[in-house]
Short mmCIF file of N, CA and C in Angstrom, two decimals:
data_model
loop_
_atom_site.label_atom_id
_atom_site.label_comp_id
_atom_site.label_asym_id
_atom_site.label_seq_id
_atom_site.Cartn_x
_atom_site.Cartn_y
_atom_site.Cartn_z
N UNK A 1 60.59 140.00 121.68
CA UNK A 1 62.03 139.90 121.53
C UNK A 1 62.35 138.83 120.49
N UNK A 2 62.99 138.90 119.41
CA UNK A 2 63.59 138.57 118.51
C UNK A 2 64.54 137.13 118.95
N UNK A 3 64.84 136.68 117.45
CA UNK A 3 65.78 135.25 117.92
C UNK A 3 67.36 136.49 118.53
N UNK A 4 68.48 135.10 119.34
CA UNK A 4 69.51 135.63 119.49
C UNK A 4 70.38 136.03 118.49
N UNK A 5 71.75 136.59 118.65
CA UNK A 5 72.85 136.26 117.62
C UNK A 5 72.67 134.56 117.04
N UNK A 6 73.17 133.73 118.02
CA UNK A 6 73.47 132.70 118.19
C UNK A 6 72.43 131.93 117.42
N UNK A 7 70.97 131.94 118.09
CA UNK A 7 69.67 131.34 117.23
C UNK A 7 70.26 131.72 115.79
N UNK A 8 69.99 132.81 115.39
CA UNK A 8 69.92 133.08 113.98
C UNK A 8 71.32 132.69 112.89
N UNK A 9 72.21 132.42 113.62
CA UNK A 9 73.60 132.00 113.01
C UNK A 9 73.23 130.52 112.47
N UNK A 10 72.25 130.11 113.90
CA UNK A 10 72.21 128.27 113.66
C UNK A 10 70.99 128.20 112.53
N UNK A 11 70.12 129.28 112.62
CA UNK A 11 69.21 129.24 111.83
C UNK A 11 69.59 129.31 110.29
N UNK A 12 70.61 129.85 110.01
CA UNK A 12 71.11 130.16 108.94
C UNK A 12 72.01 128.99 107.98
N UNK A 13 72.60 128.12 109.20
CA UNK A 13 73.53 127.16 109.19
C UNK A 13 72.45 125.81 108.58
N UNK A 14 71.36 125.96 109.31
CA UNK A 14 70.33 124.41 108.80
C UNK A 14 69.49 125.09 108.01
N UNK A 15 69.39 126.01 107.74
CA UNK A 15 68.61 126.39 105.65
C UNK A 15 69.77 126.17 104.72
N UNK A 16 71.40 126.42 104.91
CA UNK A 16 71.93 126.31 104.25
C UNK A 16 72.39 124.35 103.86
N UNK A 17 72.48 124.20 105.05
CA UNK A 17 72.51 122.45 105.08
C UNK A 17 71.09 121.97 104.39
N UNK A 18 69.93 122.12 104.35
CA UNK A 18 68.79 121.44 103.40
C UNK A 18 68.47 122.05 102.56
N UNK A 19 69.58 123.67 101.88
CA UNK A 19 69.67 123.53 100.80
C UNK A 19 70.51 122.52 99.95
N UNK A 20 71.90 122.56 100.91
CA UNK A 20 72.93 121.52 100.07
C UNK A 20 72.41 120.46 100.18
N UNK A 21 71.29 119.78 101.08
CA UNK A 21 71.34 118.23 101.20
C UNK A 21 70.17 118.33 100.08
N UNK A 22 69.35 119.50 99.38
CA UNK A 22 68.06 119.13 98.69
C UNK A 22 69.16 119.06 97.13
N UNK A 23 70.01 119.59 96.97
CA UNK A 23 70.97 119.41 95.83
C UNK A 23 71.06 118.34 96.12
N UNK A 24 71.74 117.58 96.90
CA UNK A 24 72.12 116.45 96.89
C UNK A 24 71.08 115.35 95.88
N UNK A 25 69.77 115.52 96.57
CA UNK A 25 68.73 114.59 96.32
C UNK A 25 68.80 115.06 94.86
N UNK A 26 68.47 116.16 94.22
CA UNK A 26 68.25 116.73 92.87
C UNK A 26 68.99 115.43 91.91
N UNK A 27 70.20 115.67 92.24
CA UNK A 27 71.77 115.33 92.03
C UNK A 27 71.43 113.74 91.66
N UNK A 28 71.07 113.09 92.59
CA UNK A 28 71.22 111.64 92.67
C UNK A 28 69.86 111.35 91.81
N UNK A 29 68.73 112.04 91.96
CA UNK A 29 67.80 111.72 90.97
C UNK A 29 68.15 112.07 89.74
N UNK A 30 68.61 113.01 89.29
CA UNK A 30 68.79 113.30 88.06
C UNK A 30 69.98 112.22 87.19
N UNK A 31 70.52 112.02 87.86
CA UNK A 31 71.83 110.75 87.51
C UNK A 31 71.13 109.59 87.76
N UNK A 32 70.11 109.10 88.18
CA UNK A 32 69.49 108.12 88.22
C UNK A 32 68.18 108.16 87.29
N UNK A 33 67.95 109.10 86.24
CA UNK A 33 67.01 109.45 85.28
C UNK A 33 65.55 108.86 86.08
N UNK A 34 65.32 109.24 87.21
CA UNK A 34 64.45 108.93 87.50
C UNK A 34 63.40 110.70 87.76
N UNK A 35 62.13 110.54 87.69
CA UNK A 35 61.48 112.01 87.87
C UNK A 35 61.25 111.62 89.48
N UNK A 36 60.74 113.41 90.01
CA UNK A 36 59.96 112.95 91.55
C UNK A 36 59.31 112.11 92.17
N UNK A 37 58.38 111.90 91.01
CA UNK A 37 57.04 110.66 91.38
C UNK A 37 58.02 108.88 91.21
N UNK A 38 58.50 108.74 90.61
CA UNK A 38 59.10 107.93 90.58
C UNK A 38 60.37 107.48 91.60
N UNK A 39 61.06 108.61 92.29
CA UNK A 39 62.08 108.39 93.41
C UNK A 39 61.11 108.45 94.70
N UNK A 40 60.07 109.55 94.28
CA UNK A 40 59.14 109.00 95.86
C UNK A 40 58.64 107.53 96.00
N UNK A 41 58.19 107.16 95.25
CA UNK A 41 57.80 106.21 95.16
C UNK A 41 58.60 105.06 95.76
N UNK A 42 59.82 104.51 95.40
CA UNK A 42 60.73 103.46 95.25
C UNK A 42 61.53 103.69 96.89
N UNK A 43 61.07 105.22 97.00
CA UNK A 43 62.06 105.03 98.23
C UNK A 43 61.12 105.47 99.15
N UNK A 44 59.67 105.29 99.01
CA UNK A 44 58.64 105.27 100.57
C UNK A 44 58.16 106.89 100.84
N UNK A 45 58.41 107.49 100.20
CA UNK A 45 58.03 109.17 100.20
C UNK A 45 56.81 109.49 99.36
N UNK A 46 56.41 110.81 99.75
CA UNK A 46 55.52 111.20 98.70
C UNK A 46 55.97 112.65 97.72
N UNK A 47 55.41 112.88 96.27
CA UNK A 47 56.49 113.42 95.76
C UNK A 47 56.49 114.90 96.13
N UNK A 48 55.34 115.07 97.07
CA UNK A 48 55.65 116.55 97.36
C UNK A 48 56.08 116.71 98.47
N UNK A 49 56.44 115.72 99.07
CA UNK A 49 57.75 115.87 100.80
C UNK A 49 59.34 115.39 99.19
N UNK A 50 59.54 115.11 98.51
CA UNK A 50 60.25 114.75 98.14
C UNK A 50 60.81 115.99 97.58
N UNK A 51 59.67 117.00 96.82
CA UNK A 51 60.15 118.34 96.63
C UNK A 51 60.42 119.38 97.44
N UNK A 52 59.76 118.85 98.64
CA UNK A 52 60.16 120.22 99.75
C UNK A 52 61.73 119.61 100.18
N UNK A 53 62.10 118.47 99.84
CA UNK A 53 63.66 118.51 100.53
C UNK A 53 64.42 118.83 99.58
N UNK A 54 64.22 118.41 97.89
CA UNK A 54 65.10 119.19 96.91
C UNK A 54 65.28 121.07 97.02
N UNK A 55 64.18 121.05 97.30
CA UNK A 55 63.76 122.68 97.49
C UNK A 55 64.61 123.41 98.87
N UNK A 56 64.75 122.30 99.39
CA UNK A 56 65.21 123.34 100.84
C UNK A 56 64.36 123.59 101.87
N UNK A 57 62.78 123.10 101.81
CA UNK A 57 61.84 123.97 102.56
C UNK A 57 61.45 122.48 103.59
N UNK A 58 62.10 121.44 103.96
CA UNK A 58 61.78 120.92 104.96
C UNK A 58 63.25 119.84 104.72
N UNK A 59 63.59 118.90 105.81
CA UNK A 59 64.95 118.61 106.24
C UNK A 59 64.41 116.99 106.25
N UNK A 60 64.88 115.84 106.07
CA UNK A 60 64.66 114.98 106.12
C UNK A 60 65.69 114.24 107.34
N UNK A 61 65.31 113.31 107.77
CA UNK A 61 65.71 112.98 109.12
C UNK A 61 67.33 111.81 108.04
N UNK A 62 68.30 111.51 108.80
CA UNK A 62 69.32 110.81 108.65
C UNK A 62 68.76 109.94 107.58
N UNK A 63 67.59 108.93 108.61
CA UNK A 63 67.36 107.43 107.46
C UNK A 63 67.11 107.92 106.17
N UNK A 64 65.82 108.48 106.39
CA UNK A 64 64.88 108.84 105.33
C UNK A 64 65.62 109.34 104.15
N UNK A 65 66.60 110.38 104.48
CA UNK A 65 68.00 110.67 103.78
C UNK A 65 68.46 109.33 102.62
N UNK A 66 69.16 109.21 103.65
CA UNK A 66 69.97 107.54 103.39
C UNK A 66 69.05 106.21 102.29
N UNK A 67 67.53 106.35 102.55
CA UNK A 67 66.70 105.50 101.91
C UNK A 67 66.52 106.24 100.49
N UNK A 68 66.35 107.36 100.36
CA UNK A 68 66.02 108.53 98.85
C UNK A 68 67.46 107.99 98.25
N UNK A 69 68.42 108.40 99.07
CA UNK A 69 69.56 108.39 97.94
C UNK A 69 69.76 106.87 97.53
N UNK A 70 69.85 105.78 98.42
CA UNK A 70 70.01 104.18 97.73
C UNK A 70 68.81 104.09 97.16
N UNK A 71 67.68 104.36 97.21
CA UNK A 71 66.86 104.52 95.98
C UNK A 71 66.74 104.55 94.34
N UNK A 72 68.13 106.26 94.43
CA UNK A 72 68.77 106.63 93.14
C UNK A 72 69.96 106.07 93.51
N UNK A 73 70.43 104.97 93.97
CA UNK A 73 71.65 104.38 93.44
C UNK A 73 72.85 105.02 94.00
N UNK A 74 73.03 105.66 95.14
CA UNK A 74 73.82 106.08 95.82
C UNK A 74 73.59 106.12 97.61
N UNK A 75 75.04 106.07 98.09
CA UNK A 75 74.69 105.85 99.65
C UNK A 75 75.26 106.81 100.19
N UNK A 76 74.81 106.86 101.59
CA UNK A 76 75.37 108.54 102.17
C UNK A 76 76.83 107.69 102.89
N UNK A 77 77.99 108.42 102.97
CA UNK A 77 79.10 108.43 103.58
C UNK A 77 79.54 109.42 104.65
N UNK A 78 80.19 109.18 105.58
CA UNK A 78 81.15 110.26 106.36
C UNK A 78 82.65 110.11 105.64
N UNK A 79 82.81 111.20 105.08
CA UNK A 79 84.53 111.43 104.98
C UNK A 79 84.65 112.77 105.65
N UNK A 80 86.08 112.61 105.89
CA UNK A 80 86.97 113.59 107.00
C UNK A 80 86.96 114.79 105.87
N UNK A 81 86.72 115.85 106.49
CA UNK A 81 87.21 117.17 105.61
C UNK A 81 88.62 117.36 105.64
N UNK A 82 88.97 118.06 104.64
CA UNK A 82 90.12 118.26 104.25
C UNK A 82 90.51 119.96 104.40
N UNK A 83 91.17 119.95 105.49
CA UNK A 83 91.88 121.78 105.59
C UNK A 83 92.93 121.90 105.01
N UNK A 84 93.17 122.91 104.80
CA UNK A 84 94.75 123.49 104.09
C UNK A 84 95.11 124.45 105.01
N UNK A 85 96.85 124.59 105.15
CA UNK A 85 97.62 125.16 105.73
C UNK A 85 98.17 126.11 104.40
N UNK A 86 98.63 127.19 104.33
CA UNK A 86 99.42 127.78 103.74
C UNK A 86 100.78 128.25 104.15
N UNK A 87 101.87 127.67 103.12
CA UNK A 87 103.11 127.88 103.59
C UNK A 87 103.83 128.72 102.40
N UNK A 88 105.15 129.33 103.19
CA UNK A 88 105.82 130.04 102.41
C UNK A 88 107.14 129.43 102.37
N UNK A 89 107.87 129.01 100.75
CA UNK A 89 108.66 127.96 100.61
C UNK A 89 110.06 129.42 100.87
N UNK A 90 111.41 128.69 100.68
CA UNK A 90 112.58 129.60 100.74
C UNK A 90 112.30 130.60 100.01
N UNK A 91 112.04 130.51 98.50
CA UNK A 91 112.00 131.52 97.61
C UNK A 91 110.66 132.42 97.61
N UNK A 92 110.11 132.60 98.85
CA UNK A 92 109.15 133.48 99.11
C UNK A 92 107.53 132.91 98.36
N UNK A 93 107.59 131.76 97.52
CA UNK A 93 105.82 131.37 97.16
C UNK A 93 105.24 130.79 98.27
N UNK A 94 103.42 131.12 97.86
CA UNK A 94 103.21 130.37 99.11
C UNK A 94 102.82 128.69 98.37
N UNK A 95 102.64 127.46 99.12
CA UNK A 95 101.88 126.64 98.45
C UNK A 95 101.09 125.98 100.18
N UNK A 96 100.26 125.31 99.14
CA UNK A 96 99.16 124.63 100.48
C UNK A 96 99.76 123.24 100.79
N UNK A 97 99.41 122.65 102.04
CA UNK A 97 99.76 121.70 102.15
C UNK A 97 98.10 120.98 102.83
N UNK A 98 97.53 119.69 102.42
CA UNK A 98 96.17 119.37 103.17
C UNK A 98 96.65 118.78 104.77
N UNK A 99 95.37 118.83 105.15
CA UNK A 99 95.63 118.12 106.60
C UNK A 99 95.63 116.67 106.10
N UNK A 100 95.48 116.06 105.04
CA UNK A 100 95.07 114.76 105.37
C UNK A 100 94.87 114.44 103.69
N UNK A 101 95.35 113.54 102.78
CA UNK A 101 95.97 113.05 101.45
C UNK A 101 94.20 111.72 101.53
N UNK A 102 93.48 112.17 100.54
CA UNK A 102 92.00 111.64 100.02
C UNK A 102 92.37 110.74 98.19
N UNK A 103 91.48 109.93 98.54
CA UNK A 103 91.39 109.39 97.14
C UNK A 103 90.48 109.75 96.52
N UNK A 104 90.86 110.01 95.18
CA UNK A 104 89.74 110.57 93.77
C UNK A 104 88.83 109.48 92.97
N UNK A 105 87.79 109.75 92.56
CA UNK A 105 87.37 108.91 91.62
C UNK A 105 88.47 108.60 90.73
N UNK A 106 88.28 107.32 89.60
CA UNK A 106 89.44 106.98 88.93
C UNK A 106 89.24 107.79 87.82
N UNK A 107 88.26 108.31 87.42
CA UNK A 107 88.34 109.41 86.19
C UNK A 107 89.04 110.43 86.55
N UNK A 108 88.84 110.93 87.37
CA UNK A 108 89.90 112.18 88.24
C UNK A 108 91.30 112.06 87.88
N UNK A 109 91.43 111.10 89.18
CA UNK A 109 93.18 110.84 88.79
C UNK A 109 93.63 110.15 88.12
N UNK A 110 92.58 109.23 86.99
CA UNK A 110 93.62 109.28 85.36
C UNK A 110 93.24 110.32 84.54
N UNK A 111 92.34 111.58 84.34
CA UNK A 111 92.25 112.22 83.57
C UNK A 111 93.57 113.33 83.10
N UNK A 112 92.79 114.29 82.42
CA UNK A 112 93.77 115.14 81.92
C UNK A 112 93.29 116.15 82.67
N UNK A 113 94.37 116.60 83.05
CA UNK A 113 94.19 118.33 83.02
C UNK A 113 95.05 119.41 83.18
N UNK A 114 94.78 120.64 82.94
CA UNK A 114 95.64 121.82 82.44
C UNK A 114 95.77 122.26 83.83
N UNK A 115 97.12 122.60 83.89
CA UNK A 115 97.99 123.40 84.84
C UNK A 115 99.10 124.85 84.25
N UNK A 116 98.96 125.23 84.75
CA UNK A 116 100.13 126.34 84.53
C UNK A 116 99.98 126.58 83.08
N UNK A 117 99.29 126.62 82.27
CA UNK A 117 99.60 126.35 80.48
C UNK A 117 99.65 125.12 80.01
N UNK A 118 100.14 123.74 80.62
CA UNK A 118 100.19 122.66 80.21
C UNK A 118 99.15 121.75 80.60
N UNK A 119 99.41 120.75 79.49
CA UNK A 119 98.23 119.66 79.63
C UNK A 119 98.95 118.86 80.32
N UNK A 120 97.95 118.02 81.22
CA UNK A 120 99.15 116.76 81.62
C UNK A 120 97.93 115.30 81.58
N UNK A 121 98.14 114.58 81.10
CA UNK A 121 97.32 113.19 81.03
C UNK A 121 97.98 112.30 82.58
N UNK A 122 97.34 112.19 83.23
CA UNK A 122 97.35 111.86 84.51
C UNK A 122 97.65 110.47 84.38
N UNK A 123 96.94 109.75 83.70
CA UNK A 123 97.66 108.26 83.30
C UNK A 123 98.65 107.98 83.26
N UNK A 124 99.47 108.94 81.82
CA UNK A 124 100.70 108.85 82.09
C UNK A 124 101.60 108.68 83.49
N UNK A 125 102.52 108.01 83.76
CA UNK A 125 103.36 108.44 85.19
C UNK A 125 104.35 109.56 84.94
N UNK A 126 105.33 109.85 83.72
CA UNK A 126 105.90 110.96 83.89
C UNK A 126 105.05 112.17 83.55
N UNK A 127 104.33 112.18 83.02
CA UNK A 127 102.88 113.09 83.49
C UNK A 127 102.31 114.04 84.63
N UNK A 128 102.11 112.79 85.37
CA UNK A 128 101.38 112.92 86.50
C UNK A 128 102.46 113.44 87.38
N UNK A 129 103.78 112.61 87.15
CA UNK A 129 104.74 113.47 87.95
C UNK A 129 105.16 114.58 88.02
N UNK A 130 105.05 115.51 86.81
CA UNK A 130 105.30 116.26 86.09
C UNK A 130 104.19 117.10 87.05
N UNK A 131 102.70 116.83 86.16
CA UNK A 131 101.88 117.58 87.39
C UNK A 131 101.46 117.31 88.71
N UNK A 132 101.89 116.86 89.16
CA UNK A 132 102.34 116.36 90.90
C UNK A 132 103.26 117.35 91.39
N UNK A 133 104.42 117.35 90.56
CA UNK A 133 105.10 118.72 91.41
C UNK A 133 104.79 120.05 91.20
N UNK A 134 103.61 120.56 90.31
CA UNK A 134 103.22 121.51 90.10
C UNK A 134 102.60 121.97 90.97
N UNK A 135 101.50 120.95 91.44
CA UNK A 135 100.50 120.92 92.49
C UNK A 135 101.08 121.23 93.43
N UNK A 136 101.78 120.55 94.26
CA UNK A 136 102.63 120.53 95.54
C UNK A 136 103.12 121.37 95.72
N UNK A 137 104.21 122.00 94.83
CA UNK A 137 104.93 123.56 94.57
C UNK A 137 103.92 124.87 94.42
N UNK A 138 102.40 124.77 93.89
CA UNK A 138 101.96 125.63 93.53
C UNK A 138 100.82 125.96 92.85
N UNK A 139 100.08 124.34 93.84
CA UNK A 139 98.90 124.32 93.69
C UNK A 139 97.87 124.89 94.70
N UNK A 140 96.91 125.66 93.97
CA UNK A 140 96.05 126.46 95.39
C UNK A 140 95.13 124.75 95.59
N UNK A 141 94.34 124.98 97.57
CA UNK A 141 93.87 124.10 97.97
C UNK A 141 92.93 123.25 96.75
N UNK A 142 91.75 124.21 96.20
CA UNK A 142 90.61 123.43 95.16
C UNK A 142 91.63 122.52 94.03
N UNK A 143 92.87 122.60 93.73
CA UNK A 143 93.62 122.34 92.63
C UNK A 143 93.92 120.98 93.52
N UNK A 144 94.17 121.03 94.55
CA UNK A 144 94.84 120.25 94.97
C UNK A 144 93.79 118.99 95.73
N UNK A 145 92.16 119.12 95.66
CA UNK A 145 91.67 118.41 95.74
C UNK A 145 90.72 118.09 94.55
N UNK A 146 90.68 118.58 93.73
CA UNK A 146 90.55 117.84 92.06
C UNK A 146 91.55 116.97 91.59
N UNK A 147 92.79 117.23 91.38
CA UNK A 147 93.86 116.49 90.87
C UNK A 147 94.80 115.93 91.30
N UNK A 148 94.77 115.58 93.02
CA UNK A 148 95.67 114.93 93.68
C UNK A 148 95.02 113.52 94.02
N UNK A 149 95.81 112.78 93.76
CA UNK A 149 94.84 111.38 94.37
C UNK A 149 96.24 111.03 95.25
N UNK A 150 95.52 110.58 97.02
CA UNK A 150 96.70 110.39 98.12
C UNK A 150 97.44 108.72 97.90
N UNK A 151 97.12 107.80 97.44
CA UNK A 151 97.42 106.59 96.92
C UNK A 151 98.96 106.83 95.73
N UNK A 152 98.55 107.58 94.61
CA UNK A 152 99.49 107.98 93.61
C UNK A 152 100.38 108.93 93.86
N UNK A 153 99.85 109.88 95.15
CA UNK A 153 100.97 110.99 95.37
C UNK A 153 102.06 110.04 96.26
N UNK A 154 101.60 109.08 97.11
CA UNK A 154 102.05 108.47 97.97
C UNK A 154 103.31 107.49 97.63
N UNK A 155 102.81 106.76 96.10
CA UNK A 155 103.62 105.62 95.33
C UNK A 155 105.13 106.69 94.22
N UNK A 156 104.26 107.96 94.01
CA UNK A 156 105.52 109.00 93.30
C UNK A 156 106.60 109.73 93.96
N UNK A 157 106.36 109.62 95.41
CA UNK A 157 106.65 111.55 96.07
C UNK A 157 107.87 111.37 95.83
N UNK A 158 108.84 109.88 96.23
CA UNK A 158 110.35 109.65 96.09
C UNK A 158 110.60 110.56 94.82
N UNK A 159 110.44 110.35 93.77
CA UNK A 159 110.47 110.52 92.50
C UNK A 159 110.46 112.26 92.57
N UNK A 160 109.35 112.99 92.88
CA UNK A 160 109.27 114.59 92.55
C UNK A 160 110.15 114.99 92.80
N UNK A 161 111.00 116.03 91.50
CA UNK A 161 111.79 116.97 92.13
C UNK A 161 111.21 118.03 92.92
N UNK A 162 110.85 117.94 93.85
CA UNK A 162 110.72 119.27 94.69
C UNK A 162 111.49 120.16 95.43
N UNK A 163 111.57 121.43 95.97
CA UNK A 163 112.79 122.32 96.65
C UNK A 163 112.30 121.06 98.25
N UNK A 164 113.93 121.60 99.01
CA UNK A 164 113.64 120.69 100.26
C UNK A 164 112.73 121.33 100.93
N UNK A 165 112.10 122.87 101.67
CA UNK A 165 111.55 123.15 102.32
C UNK A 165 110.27 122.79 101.72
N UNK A 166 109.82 122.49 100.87
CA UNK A 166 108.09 121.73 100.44
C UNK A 166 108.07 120.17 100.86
N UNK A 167 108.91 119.35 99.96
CA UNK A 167 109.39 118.25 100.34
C UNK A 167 109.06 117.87 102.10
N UNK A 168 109.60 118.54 102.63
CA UNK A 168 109.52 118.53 104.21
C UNK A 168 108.36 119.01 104.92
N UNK A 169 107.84 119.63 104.00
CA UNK A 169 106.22 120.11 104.15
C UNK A 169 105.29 118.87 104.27
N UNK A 170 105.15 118.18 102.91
CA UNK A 170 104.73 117.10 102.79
C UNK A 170 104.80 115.60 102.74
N UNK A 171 106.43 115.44 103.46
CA UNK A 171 106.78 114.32 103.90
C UNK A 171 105.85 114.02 105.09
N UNK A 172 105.67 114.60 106.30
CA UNK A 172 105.02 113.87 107.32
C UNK A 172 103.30 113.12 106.84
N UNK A 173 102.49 113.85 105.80
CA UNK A 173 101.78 113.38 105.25
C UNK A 173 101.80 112.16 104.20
N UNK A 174 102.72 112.26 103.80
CA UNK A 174 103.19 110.92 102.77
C UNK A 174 103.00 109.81 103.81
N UNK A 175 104.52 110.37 104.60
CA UNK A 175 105.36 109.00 105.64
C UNK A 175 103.29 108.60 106.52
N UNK A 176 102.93 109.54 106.78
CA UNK A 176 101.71 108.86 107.61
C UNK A 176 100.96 107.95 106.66
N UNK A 177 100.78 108.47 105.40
CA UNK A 177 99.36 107.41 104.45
C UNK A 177 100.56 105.85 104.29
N UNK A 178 101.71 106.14 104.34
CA UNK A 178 102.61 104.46 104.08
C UNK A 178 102.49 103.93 105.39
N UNK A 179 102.61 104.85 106.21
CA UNK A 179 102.18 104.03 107.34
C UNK A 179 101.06 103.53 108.06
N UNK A 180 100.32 104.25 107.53
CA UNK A 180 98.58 103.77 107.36
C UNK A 180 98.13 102.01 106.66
N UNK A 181 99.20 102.57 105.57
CA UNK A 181 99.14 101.28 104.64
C UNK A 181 99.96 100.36 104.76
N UNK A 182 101.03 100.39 105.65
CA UNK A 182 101.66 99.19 106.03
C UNK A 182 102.83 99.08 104.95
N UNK A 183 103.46 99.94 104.38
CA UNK A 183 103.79 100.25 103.33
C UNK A 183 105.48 100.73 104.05
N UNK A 184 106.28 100.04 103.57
CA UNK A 184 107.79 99.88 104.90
C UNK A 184 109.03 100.69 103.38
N UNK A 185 109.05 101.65 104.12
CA UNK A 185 110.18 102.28 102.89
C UNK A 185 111.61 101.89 102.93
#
């Protein structure tokens, strides 16, 4: 008799997790110009357990994890995932709203980038405001976690013209990160 439903779902779930975690390692070595033999080395491994975890074909325990990547110059974190709701404003669009407003690297949210046809330089503030209400109005979720940073959406939102039924969408998320931050309107 064969694995269950259930076995084989989970089975499926931890090849796919030490594939993404052997990217990971790839990832951090390669940005750390270091080769295999050289990240095994520095971080207590040998380089062919070092390739079976880039590879996917064996799982490395939490530490051992945690020791490869500060090795190449990076540390493992827990951040909260981010869900999206989809809503439908008065005039029938839908836009997303997140469970929960994340900060970007600073290249992120000062860079540039194209929306709708337009460029917008994120540095800028009437810019960013500019594409801030694009996002908010009618940005799908991935848009909205590339080019939203929750700090800057937080210091602008007064400012966006937005319709009221979005606005009211994403007020309780605002009003929570100022109140997170101690931040008295």
């Amino acid at each position: 008799m064969g694995p269950s439903p259930v076995e084989r779902v989970l089975r499926q779930e931890v090849a796919l997790w030490a594939e993404r975690g052997g990217l990971l390692f790839k990832q951090a070595r390669h940005a750390a110009s270091l080769n295999q033999k050289a990240l095994a080395s520095v971080s207590g491994t040998s380089r062919t357990t070092l390739s079976a975890y880039e590879h996917g074909r064996k799982s490395p325990t939490l530490e051992t994890a945690g020791r490869i990547l500060d090795a190449a110059g990076f540390r493992l974190v827990l951040e909260a995932k981010v869900e999206f709701a989809a809503r439908v404003s008065g005039d029938g669009r839908t836009f997303h709203v997140p469970s929960r407003l994340r900060r970007l690297p600073v290249a992120a949210a000062l860079g540039v980038v194209r929306l709708r046809g337009h460029v917008h330089d994120l540095a800028d503030r009437d810019q960013r405001r500019a594409a801030y209400t694009t996002l908010l109005c009618e940005g799908g979720p991935q848009e909205l976690l590339d080019h939203l940073d929750g700090v800057l959406l937080v210091e602008l939102f007064d400012e966006l013209e937005l319709p009221p039924d979005i606005r009211a969408e994403w007020r309780p998320l605002v009003e929570a990160a100022r109140h997170e931050a101690g931040v008295i309107n």
